[in-house]
Amino acid sequence: VDLEGTITYASPSVGKVLGYPDTEVIGKSFLEYFTPVQLSNATQLFAGLMQGRKLEGLQIELQRRGGTAATVEINASPIIVNGEVAGIQAVFRDITQRKRTEDALRESEEKLRRTLESSPDAIILTDLAGNVIDCNQATLDMYGYSAKEEVLGKAGFKFISEKDYEKAMEYMSVILEKGAVRNIEYTVKTKDGKEIPIDASASIIRDASGQPKYIVGMTDRKSVV
């Protein structure tokens, strides 16, 4: 865009994001393509760019043909000619679907937190290395701990009986490969060293790109006849 904010060039990819042919947007003010709630932000950002600032990785909404919004990630910088700002160049990509997935993931994680708090079953959340990053009160009760601080950051294997380490390692490999295991049995240790048999299930929670992020495990005391 030039010093007045008028679009002087648009690549053909603009049509894929906004639904307007590149030839149609040339000569228009770039502000026309921001959603109404973003106009104030867009004006301030343009002013900053005109003063020589850069934007990197900014997420903002643009308005598509038909009125729907597209969430885009923008990198922008001033065009300098003879030491003076002569215009602005910006590269943006459509991250609408990624944003929706991230929002859904956050919602899913919030649901998980609520489940942790309300479930009568012992639930442990670990990272992919097996370190505990969250658990519920039922977990503390089962293992004999009085506060989460005694558990968080510890390796999950700390709570498994030595005799079942190999079995637990095998289950971890299965979880990472297949995404879940159900109704597995092994022995765990309480804080005072007592061993108790449990039934457990575990599954992968994935991030917005579909990559494994957490492992959530649910355990219950095994009924002994």
Coordinates of N, CA and C in Angstrom, one line a residue:
V1 N 0.9 -1.2 0.0 CA 0.0 0.0 0.0 C 0.9 1.2 0.0
D2 N 0.3 2.3 -0.5 CA 1.1 3.6 -0.5 C 0.9 4.4 0.8
L3 N 1.4 5.6 0.8 CA 1.4 6.4 2.0 C 0.0 6.7 2.5
E4 N -1.0 6.7 1.5 CA -2.4 6.9 1.9 C -3.1 5.7 2.3
G5 N -2.5 4.5 2.2 CA -3.1 3.3 2.6 C -3.8 2.6 1.4
T6 N -3.6 3.2 0.2 CA -4.2 2.6 -1.0 C -3.4 1.4 -1.5
I7 N -4.1 0.3 -1.8 CA -3.5 -0.9 -2.3 C -2.9 -0.7 -3.7
T8 N -1.6 -0.9 -3.9 CA -1.0 -0.7 -5.2 C -0.6 -2.0 -5.8
Y9 N -0.6 -3.1 -5.0 CA -0.3 -4.4 -5.6 C -1.0 -5.5 -4.7
A10 N -1.5 -6.5 -5.3 CA -2.1 -7.6 -4.6 C -1.8 -8.9 -5.3
S11 N -1.3 -9.9 -4.7 CA -1.0 -11.2 -5.4 C -2.2 -11.9 -5.6
P12 N -2.2 -12.9 -6.6 CA -3.4 -13.7 -6.8 C -3.9 -14.4 -5.6
S13 N -3.0 -14.7 -4.6 CA -3.5 -15.5 -3.4 C -4.5 -14.7 -2.6
V14 N -4.5 -13.4 -2.8 CA -5.5 -12.5 -2.1 C -6.9 -13.0 -2.3
G15 N -7.2 -13.4 -3.5 CA -8.5 -13.9 -3.9 C -8.9 -15.2 -3.1
K16 N -7.9 -16.0 -2.8 CA -8.2 -17.3 -2.1 C -8.6 -16.9 -0.6
V17 N -8.0 -15.9 -0.1 CA -8.3 -15.5 1.3 C -9.5 -14.7 1.4
L18 N -9.6 -13.7 0.6 CA -10.7 -12.7 0.8 C -11.9 -12.8 -0.2
G19 N -11.6 -13.6 -1.3 CA -12.7 -13.8 -2.2 C -12.8 -12.7 -3.3
Y20 N -11.9 -11.8 -3.3 CA -11.8 -10.7 -4.3 C -10.6 -11.0 -5.2
P21 N -10.8 -10.8 -6.5 CA -9.7 -10.9 -7.4 C -8.7 -9.9 -7.1
D22 N -7.4 -10.2 -7.3 CA -6.3 -9.2 -7.0 C -6.5 -7.9 -7.7
T23 N -7.0 -8.0 -9.0 CA -7.2 -6.8 -9.8 C -8.3 -5.9 -9.2
E24 N -9.2 -6.5 -8.5 CA -10.3 -5.7 -7.9 C -10.0 -4.9 -6.7
V25 N -9.0 -5.4 -5.9 CA -8.6 -4.7 -4.7 C -7.6 -3.6 -4.9
I26 N -6.9 -3.7 -6.0 CA -5.9 -2.6 -6.3 C -6.7 -1.3 -6.5
G27 N -6.2 -0.2 -5.9 CA -6.8 1.1 -5.9 C -7.7 1.3 -4.8
K28 N -8.0 0.3 -4.0 CA -8.9 0.5 -2.8 C -8.1 0.7 -1.6
S29 N -8.7 1.3 -0.6 CA -8.1 1.5 0.7 C -8.0 0.1 1.4
F30 N -6.9 -0.2 2.0 CA -6.7 -1.5 2.7 C -7.7 -1.6 3.9
L31 N -8.1 -0.4 4.4 CA -9.1 -0.4 5.5 C -10.4 -1.0 5.2
E32 N -10.7 -1.1 3.9 CA -12.0 -1.6 3.5 C -12.1 -3.1 3.8
Y33 N -11.0 -3.8 4.0 CA -11.0 -5.2 4.2 C -10.8 -5.7 5.6
F34 N -10.9 -4.7 6.5 CA -10.9 -5.1 7.9 C -12.3 -5.1 8.5
T35 N -12.6 -6.0 9.4 CA -13.9 -6.0 10.0 C -14.1 -4.7 10.8
P36 N -15.3 -4.3 11.0 CA -15.6 -3.0 11.7 C -14.9 -3.0 13.1
V37 N -14.9 -4.1 13.8 CA -14.3 -4.0 15.1 C -12.8 -3.9 15.1
Q38 N -12.2 -4.2 13.9 CA -10.8 -4.1 13.8 C -10.3 -2.8 13.2
L39 N -11.2 -1.9 12.8 CA -10.8 -0.7 12.1 C -9.8 0.2 12.9
S40 N -10.2 0.3 14.2 CA -9.4 1.2 15.0 C -7.9 0.6 15.2
N41 N -7.9 -0.7 15.4 CA -6.6 -1.4 15.5 C -5.8 -1.2 14.2
A42 N -6.5 -1.4 13.1 CA -5.8 -1.3 11.8 C -5.2 0.1 11.5
T43 N -6.0 1.1 11.9 CA -5.5 2.5 11.7 C -4.3 2.7 12.6
Q44 N -4.3 2.2 13.8 CA -3.1 2.4 14.7 C -1.9 1.7 14.2
L45 N -2.1 0.5 13.7 CA -1.0 -0.3 13.2 C -0.4 0.3 12.0
F46 N -1.2 0.9 11.1 CA -0.7 1.5 9.9 C 0.1 2.7 10.3
A47 N -0.3 3.5 11.3 CA 0.4 4.6 11.8 C 1.8 4.2 12.3
G48 N 1.8 3.1 13.0 CA 3.1 2.6 13.5 C 4.0 2.2 12.4
L49 N 3.5 1.5 11.4 CA 4.3 1.1 10.3 C 4.9 2.4 9.5
M50 N 4.1 3.4 9.4 CA 4.5 4.6 8.7 C 5.6 5.3 9.5
Q51 N 5.8 5.0 10.8 CA 6.9 5.5 11.6 C 8.1 4.6 11.6
G52 N 8.0 3.5 10.8 CA 9.2 2.7 10.6 C 9.1 1.4 11.4
R53 N 8.1 1.1 12.1 CA 8.0 -0.1 12.9 C 7.6 -1.3 12.0
K54 N 7.8 -2.5 12.5 CA 7.5 -3.7 11.8 C 6.4 -4.5 12.6
L55 N 5.7 -5.3 11.9 CA 4.8 -6.3 12.6 C 5.2 -7.7 12.2
E56 N 5.2 -8.5 13.2 CA 5.5 -9.9 13.0 C 4.5 -10.9 13.7
G57 N 3.9 -11.7 12.9 CA 3.0 -12.7 13.5 C 1.8 -12.2 14.2
L58 N 1.3 -11.0 13.7 CA 0.1 -10.4 14.3 C -1.1 -11.2 13.7
Q59 N -2.0 -11.6 14.6 CA -3.3 -12.2 14.2 C -4.4 -11.2 14.3
I60 N -5.1 -11.1 13.2 CA -6.2 -10.1 13.1 C -7.3 -10.6 12.1
E61 N -8.5 -10.0 12.2 CA -9.5 -10.4 11.3 C -9.7 -9.5 10.1
L62 N -9.8 -10.1 8.9 CA -10.1 -9.4 7.7 C -11.5 -9.8 7.3
Q63 N -12.1 -9.0 6.4 CA -13.5 -9.2 6.0 C -13.5 -9.8 4.6
R64 N -14.1 -11.0 4.4 CA -14.2 -11.6 3.1 C -15.3 -11.0 2.3
R65 N -15.3 -11.3 1.0 CA -16.5 -11.0 0.2 C -17.7 -11.7 0.8
G66 N -18.8 -11.0 0.9 CA -20.0 -11.7 1.5 C -20.1 -11.4 3.0
G67 N -19.1 -10.8 3.6 CA -19.2 -10.3 5.0 C -18.7 -11.3 6.0
T68 N -18.2 -12.5 5.7 CA -17.7 -13.4 6.7 C -16.2 -12.9 7.0
A69 N -15.8 -13.3 8.2 CA -14.5 -12.9 8.6 C -13.4 -14.0 8.4
A70 N -12.2 -13.6 8.1 CA -11.1 -14.5 8.0 C -10.0 -14.1 9.0
T71 N -9.6 -15.0 9.8 CA -8.5 -14.7 10.7 C -7.2 -14.9 10.0
V72 N -6.3 -13.9 10.0 CA -5.1 -14.0 9.2 C -3.9 -13.7 10.1
E73 N -2.7 -14.2 9.8 CA -1.5 -13.9 10.5 C -0.7 -13.0 9.5
I74 N -0.3 -11.8 10.0 CA 0.3 -10.8 9.2 C 1.7 -10.5 9.6
N75 N 2.6 -10.4 8.6 CA 3.9 -9.8 8.8 C 4.0 -8.6 7.9
A76 N 4.3 -7.4 8.4 CA 4.3 -6.2 7.6 C 5.5 -5.4 8.0
S77 N 6.0 -4.6 7.0 CA 7.2 -3.7 7.2 C 7.1 -2.5 6.3
P78 N 7.7 -1.4 6.7 CA 7.7 -0.3 5.8 C 8.6 -0.5 4.6
I79 N 8.3 0.1 3.5 CA 9.1 0.1 2.3 C 9.9 1.4 2.4
I80 N 11.2 1.3 2.5 CA 12.1 2.5 2.6 C 12.8 2.8 1.3
V81 N 12.6 4.1 0.9 CA 13.2 4.6 -0.4 C 14.0 5.9 0.0
N82 N 15.3 5.9 -0.3 CA 16.1 7.1 0.1 C 16.0 7.5 1.5
G83 N 15.9 6.5 2.4 CA 15.8 6.8 3.8 C 14.4 7.2 4.3
E84 N 13.4 7.2 3.5 CA 12.1 7.6 3.8 C 11.1 6.5 3.6
V85 N 10.0 6.4 4.4 CA 9.0 5.4 4.2 C 8.2 5.8 3.0
A86 N 8.1 4.9 2.0 CA 7.4 5.1 0.8 C 6.1 4.3 0.6
G87 N 5.9 3.4 1.6 CA 4.7 2.6 1.5 C 4.9 1.4 2.5
I88 N 3.9 0.5 2.5 CA 3.9 -0.6 3.4 C 3.8 -1.9 2.5
Q89 N 4.5 -2.9 2.9 CA 4.3 -4.2 2.3 C 3.9 -5.2 3.4
A90 N 3.0 -6.1 3.1 CA 2.4 -7.0 4.1 C 2.2 -8.4 3.4
V91 N 2.6 -9.4 4.2 CA 2.3 -10.8 3.8 C 1.4 -11.4 4.8
F92 N 0.3 -11.9 4.4 CA -0.6 -12.6 5.3 C -1.1 -13.9 4.8
R93 N -1.4 -14.8 5.8 CA -1.9 -16.1 5.4 C -3.1 -16.4 6.3
D94 N -4.0 -17.1 5.7 CA -5.3 -17.5 6.3 C -5.1 -18.5 7.4
I95 N -5.4 -18.2 8.6 CA -5.3 -19.2 9.7 C -6.6 -19.4 10.4
T96 N -7.7 -19.2 9.6 CA -9.0 -19.3 10.2 C -9.3 -20.6 10.7
Q97 N -9.0 -21.7 10.0 CA -9.3 -23.0 10.4 C -8.4 -23.4 11.6
R98 N -7.1 -22.9 11.6 CA -6.2 -23.2 12.7 C -6.7 -22.5 14.0
K99 N -7.2 -21.3 13.8 CA -7.8 -20.6 15.0 C -9.0 -21.3 15.5
R100 N -9.8 -21.8 14.7 CA -11.0 -22.5 15.1 C -10.6 -23.8 15.9
T101 N -9.6 -24.5 15.4 CA -9.1 -25.7 16.0 C -8.5 -25.4 17.4
E102 N -7.7 -24.3 17.4 CA -7.1 -23.9 18.7 C -8.2 -23.5 19.7
D103 N -9.2 -22.8 19.3 CA -10.3 -22.4 20.2 C -11.0 -23.7 20.7
A104 N -11.2 -24.6 19.8 CA -11.8 -25.9 20.2 C -11.0 -26.7 21.2
L105 N -9.6 -26.6 20.9 CA -8.7 -27.3 21.8 C -8.7 -26.6 23.2
R106 N -8.8 -25.3 23.2 CA -8.8 -24.6 24.5 C -10.1 -25.0 25.3
E107 N -11.2 -25.1 24.5 CA -12.5 -25.5 25.1 C -12.4 -26.9 25.6
S108 N -11.8 -27.8 24.8 CA -11.6 -29.1 25.2 C -10.8 -29.2 26.5
E109 N -9.7 -28.4 26.6 CA -8.8 -28.5 27.8 C -9.6 -27.9 29.0
E110 N -10.4 -26.9 28.8 CA -11.2 -26.4 29.9 C -12.2 -27.5 30.4
K111 N -12.8 -28.2 29.4 CA -13.7 -29.3 29.8 C -12.9 -30.3 30.6
L112 N -11.7 -30.6 30.2 CA -10.8 -31.6 30.9 C -10.6 -31.1 32.3
R113 N -10.3 -29.8 32.5 CA -10.1 -29.3 33.8 C -11.3 -29.5 34.7
R114 N -12.4 -29.2 34.1 CA -13.7 -29.3 34.9 C -13.9 -30.8 35.2
T115 N -13.6 -31.7 34.3 CA -13.7 -33.1 34.6 C -12.7 -33.5 35.7
L116 N -11.5 -33.0 35.6 CA -10.5 -33.3 36.7 C -11.1 -33.0 38.1
E117 N -11.7 -31.8 38.1 CA -12.2 -31.3 39.4 C -13.4 -32.1 39.9
S118 N -14.2 -32.6 39.0 CA -15.5 -33.2 39.5 C -15.5 -34.7 39.5
S119 N -14.5 -35.3 38.8 CA -14.6 -36.8 38.7 C -14.2 -37.5 40.0
P120 N -15.0 -38.5 40.3 CA -14.6 -39.3 41.5 C -13.5 -40.3 41.2
D121 N -13.1 -40.5 39.9 CA -12.0 -41.3 39.5 C -10.7 -40.6 39.6
A122 N -9.6 -41.3 39.8 CA -8.3 -40.6 39.9 C -7.9 -40.4 38.4
I123 N -7.6 -39.1 38.1 CA -7.2 -38.7 36.8 C -5.9 -37.9 36.9
I124 N -4.9 -38.4 36.0 CA -3.6 -37.7 36.0 C -3.4 -37.2 34.5
L125 N -2.8 -36.0 34.4 CA -2.5 -35.5 33.1 C -0.9 -35.3 33.1
T126 N -0.3 -35.9 32.1 CA 1.1 -35.9 32.0 C 1.6 -35.3 30.6
D127 N 2.8 -34.8 30.5 CA 3.3 -34.5 29.2 C 3.8 -35.8 28.5
L128 N 4.3 -35.6 27.3 CA 4.7 -36.8 26.6 C 5.9 -37.5 27.1
A129 N 6.6 -36.9 28.0 CA 7.8 -37.5 28.7 C 7.3 -38.3 30.0
G130 N 6.0 -38.1 30.3 CA 5.5 -38.9 31.4 C 5.5 -38.1 32.7
N131 N 5.8 -36.8 32.7 CA 5.9 -36.0 33.9 C 4.5 -35.4 34.2
V132 N 4.1 -35.5 35.4 CA 2.7 -35.1 35.9 C 2.6 -33.6 35.8
I133 N 1.6 -33.1 35.1 CA 1.3 -31.6 35.0 C 0.0 -31.3 35.6
D134 N -0.8 -32.2 35.9 CA -2.0 -32.0 36.7 C -2.6 -33.3 37.2
C135 N -3.5 -33.2 38.2 CA -4.2 -34.3 38.7 C -5.3 -33.8 39.6
N136 N -6.2 -34.7 39.9 CA -7.4 -34.3 40.7 C -7.3 -34.8 42.2
Q137 N -8.3 -34.4 43.0 CA -8.3 -34.7 44.4 C -8.3 -36.2 44.6
A138 N -9.1 -36.9 43.7 CA -9.2 -38.4 43.8 C -7.8 -39.1 43.6
T139 N -7.0 -38.5 42.8 CA -5.6 -39.0 42.7 C -4.8 -38.9 44.0
L140 N -4.9 -37.7 44.6 CA -4.2 -37.4 45.8 C -4.7 -38.4 46.9
D141 N -6.0 -38.6 46.9 CA -6.5 -39.5 47.9 C -6.1 -41.0 47.7
M142 N -6.0 -41.4 46.4 CA -5.6 -42.8 46.1 C -4.2 -43.0 46.5
Y143 N -3.3 -42.0 46.2 CA -1.9 -42.2 46.4 C -1.4 -41.7 47.8
G144 N -2.3 -41.1 48.5 CA -1.9 -40.7 49.9 C -1.2 -39.4 50.0
Y145 N -1.4 -38.5 49.0 CA -0.7 -37.2 49.1 C -1.7 -36.1 49.6
S146 N -1.2 -35.1 50.2 CA -2.1 -34.1 50.8 C -2.3 -32.9 49.9
A147 N -1.3 -32.7 48.9 CA -1.4 -31.5 48.1 C -0.8 -31.8 46.7
K148 N -1.3 -31.1 45.7 CA -0.8 -31.3 44.3 C 0.7 -31.1 44.2
E149 N 1.2 -30.1 45.0 CA 2.6 -29.8 44.9 C 3.5 -30.9 45.1
E150 N 3.0 -31.9 45.8 CA 3.8 -33.1 46.1 C 3.9 -34.0 44.8
V151 N 3.0 -33.8 43.9 CA 2.9 -34.7 42.7 C 3.3 -34.0 41.4
L152 N 3.0 -32.8 41.3 CA 3.2 -32.1 40.0 C 4.7 -32.0 39.7
G153 N 5.1 -32.3 38.4 CA 6.5 -32.2 38.0 C 7.2 -33.6 38.2
K154 N 6.6 -34.5 39.0 CA 7.2 -35.8 39.2 C 7.0 -36.7 38.0
A155 N 7.9 -37.6 37.8 CA 7.8 -38.6 36.7 C 6.6 -39.6 37.1
G156 N 5.8 -39.8 36.2 CA 4.6 -40.7 36.5 C 5.1 -42.1 36.9
F157 N 6.3 -42.5 36.5 CA 6.8 -43.8 36.8 C 7.1 -43.9 38.3
K158 N 7.3 -42.8 39.0 CA 7.5 -42.7 40.4 C 6.4 -43.4 41.2
F159 N 5.2 -43.4 40.6 CA 4.0 -43.9 41.3 C 3.7 -45.4 40.9
I160 N 4.5 -46.0 40.1 CA 4.3 -47.3 39.6 C 5.3 -48.3 40.4
S161 N 4.8 -49.4 40.7 CA 5.6 -50.4 41.4 C 6.8 -50.9 40.4
E162 N 8.0 -51.0 41.0 CA 9.1 -51.4 40.2 C 8.9 -52.7 39.4
K163 N 8.1 -53.6 39.9 CA 7.8 -54.8 39.2 C 7.0 -54.6 37.9
D164 N 6.4 -53.5 37.8 CA 5.6 -53.2 36.6 C 6.1 -52.1 35.7
Y165 N 7.4 -51.7 35.9 CA 8.0 -50.7 35.1 C 8.0 -51.1 33.6
E166 N 8.4 -52.3 33.3 CA 8.5 -52.8 31.9 C 7.1 -52.8 31.3
K167 N 6.2 -53.3 32.0 CA 4.8 -53.3 31.5 C 4.3 -51.8 31.2
A168 N 4.6 -50.9 32.1 CA 4.2 -49.5 31.9 C 4.9 -48.9 30.7
M169 N 6.1 -49.2 30.5 CA 6.9 -48.7 29.3 C 6.2 -49.2 28.0
E170 N 5.8 -50.5 28.0 CA 5.1 -51.0 26.9 C 3.8 -50.3 26.6
Y171 N 3.1 -50.0 27.7 CA 1.8 -49.3 27.5 C 2.0 -47.9 27.0
M172 N 3.1 -47.3 27.5 CA 3.4 -45.9 27.0 C 3.6 -45.9 25.5
S173 N 4.4 -46.9 25.0 CA 4.6 -47.0 23.6 C 3.3 -47.2 22.8
V174 N 2.4 -48.0 23.3 CA 1.2 -48.3 22.7 C 0.3 -47.0 22.6
I175 N 0.3 -46.2 23.7 CA -0.5 -45.0 23.8 C 0.0 -44.0 22.7
L176 N 1.4 -43.9 22.6 CA 1.9 -42.9 21.6 C 1.7 -43.4 20.2
E177 N 1.7 -44.7 20.0 CA 1.5 -45.2 18.6 C 0.0 -45.3 18.2
K178 N -0.9 -45.7 19.1 CA -2.3 -45.9 18.8 C -3.2 -44.8 19.3
G179 N -2.7 -44.0 20.2 CA -3.6 -42.9 20.8 C -4.3 -43.2 22.0
A180 N -4.4 -44.5 22.4 CA -5.1 -44.8 23.6 C -4.9 -46.3 24.0
V181 N -5.1 -46.6 25.3 CA -5.2 -48.0 25.8 C -6.3 -48.0 26.8
R182 N -6.9 -49.2 26.9 CA -8.1 -49.3 27.8 C -7.9 -50.6 28.7
N183 N -8.4 -50.4 29.9 CA -8.5 -51.5 30.8 C -7.2 -52.2 31.0
I184 N -6.2 -51.5 31.3 CA -4.9 -52.1 31.6 C -4.7 -52.3 33.1
E185 N -4.0 -53.2 33.6 CA -3.8 -53.5 35.0 C -2.4 -53.5 35.4
Y186 N -2.1 -52.8 36.4 CA -0.7 -52.9 37.0 C -0.8 -52.4 38.4
T187 N 0.4 -52.4 39.1 CA 0.4 -52.1 40.5 C 1.1 -50.7 40.7
V188 N 0.5 -49.9 41.6 CA 1.1 -48.6 41.9 C 1.5 -48.5 43.4
K189 N 2.3 -47.5 43.7 CA 2.7 -47.3 45.1 C 2.1 -46.0 45.6
T190 N 1.7 -46.1 46.9 CA 1.2 -44.9 47.6 C 2.4 -44.2 48.2
K191 N 2.1 -43.0 48.8 CA 3.2 -42.2 49.4 C 3.9 -43.0 50.4
D192 N 3.2 -43.8 51.2 CA 3.9 -44.5 52.3 C 4.5 -45.9 51.8
G193 N 4.5 -46.1 50.5 CA 5.1 -47.3 50.0 C 4.2 -48.5 49.8
K194 N 2.9 -48.4 50.2 CA 1.9 -49.5 50.0 C 1.7 -49.7 48.6
E195 N 1.6 -50.9 48.1 CA 1.3 -51.2 46.7 C -0.2 -51.6 46.6
I196 N -0.8 -51.1 45.6 CA -2.3 -51.4 45.3 C -2.4 -51.7 43.8
P197 N -3.3 -52.7 43.5 CA -3.6 -53.0 42.1 C -4.6 -52.0 41.5
I198 N -4.4 -51.6 40.3 CA -5.4 -50.7 39.7 C -5.8 -51.1 38.3
D199 N -6.9 -50.6 37.9 CA -7.3 -50.7 36.5 C -7.2 -49.3 35.9
A200 N -6.7 -49.2 34.7 CA -6.4 -47.8 34.1 C -6.7 -47.8 32.6
S201 N -7.0 -46.6 32.2 CA -7.1 -46.3 30.7 C -6.4 -45.0 30.5
A202 N -5.9 -44.8 29.3 CA -5.1 -43.6 29.0 C -5.3 -43.2 27.5
S203 N -5.3 -42.0 27.2 CA -5.4 -41.5 25.8 C -4.6 -40.2 25.6
I204 N -4.3 -40.0 24.3 CA -3.6 -38.8 23.9 C -4.6 -37.6 23.7
I205 N -4.1 -36.4 24.1 CA -4.8 -35.2 23.8 C -3.9 -34.5 22.8
R206 N -4.4 -34.1 21.6 CA -3.6 -33.5 20.6 C -3.8 -32.0 20.5
D207 N -2.7 -31.4 19.9 CA -2.8 -29.9 19.8 C -3.5 -29.6 18.5
A208 N -3.5 -28.3 18.2 CA -4.3 -27.8 17.0 C -3.8 -28.4 15.7
S209 N -2.6 -28.8 15.6 CA -2.0 -29.3 14.4 C -2.2 -30.9 14.3
G210 N -2.8 -31.4 15.4 CA -3.0 -32.9 15.4 C -1.8 -33.6 16.0
Q211 N -0.8 -32.9 16.5 CA 0.3 -33.6 17.2 C 0.0 -33.9 18.6
P212 N 0.5 -35.0 19.2 CA 0.3 -35.4 20.6 C 0.8 -34.3 21.5
K213 N 0.0 -34.0 22.5 CA 0.4 -32.9 23.4 C 0.4 -33.4 24.9
Y214 N -0.6 -34.0 25.3 CA -0.7 -34.5 26.7 C -1.1 -36.0 26.6
I215 N -1.0 -36.7 27.8 CA -1.6 -38.0 28.0 C -2.4 -37.9 29.2
V216 N -3.7 -38.3 29.1 CA -4.6 -38.2 30.3 C -4.9 -39.7 30.7
G217 N -4.6 -40.0 31.9 CA -4.9 -41.3 32.4 C -5.9 -41.3 33.5
M218 N -6.8 -42.3 33.5 CA -7.8 -42.5 34.5 C -7.6 -43.8 35.2
T219 N -7.5 -43.8 36.5 CA -7.2 -45.1 37.2 C -8.3 -45.3 38.3
D220 N -8.5 -46.5 38.7 CA -9.4 -46.9 39.7 C -8.8 -48.2 40.4
R221 N -9.1 -48.3 41.7 CA -8.6 -49.4 42.4 C -9.2 -50.7 41.8
K222 N -8.4 -51.7 41.6 CA -8.9 -53.0 41.1 C -9.6 -53.8 42.2
S223 N -10.7 -54.2 41.8 CA -11.4 -55.1 42.8 C -10.7 -56.4 43.0
V224 N -10.4 -56.7 44.2 CA -9.7 -58.0 44.6 C -10.7 -58.9 45.2
V225 N -10.8 -60.1 44.6 CA -11.7 -61.1 45.1 C -10.9 -62.1 46.0

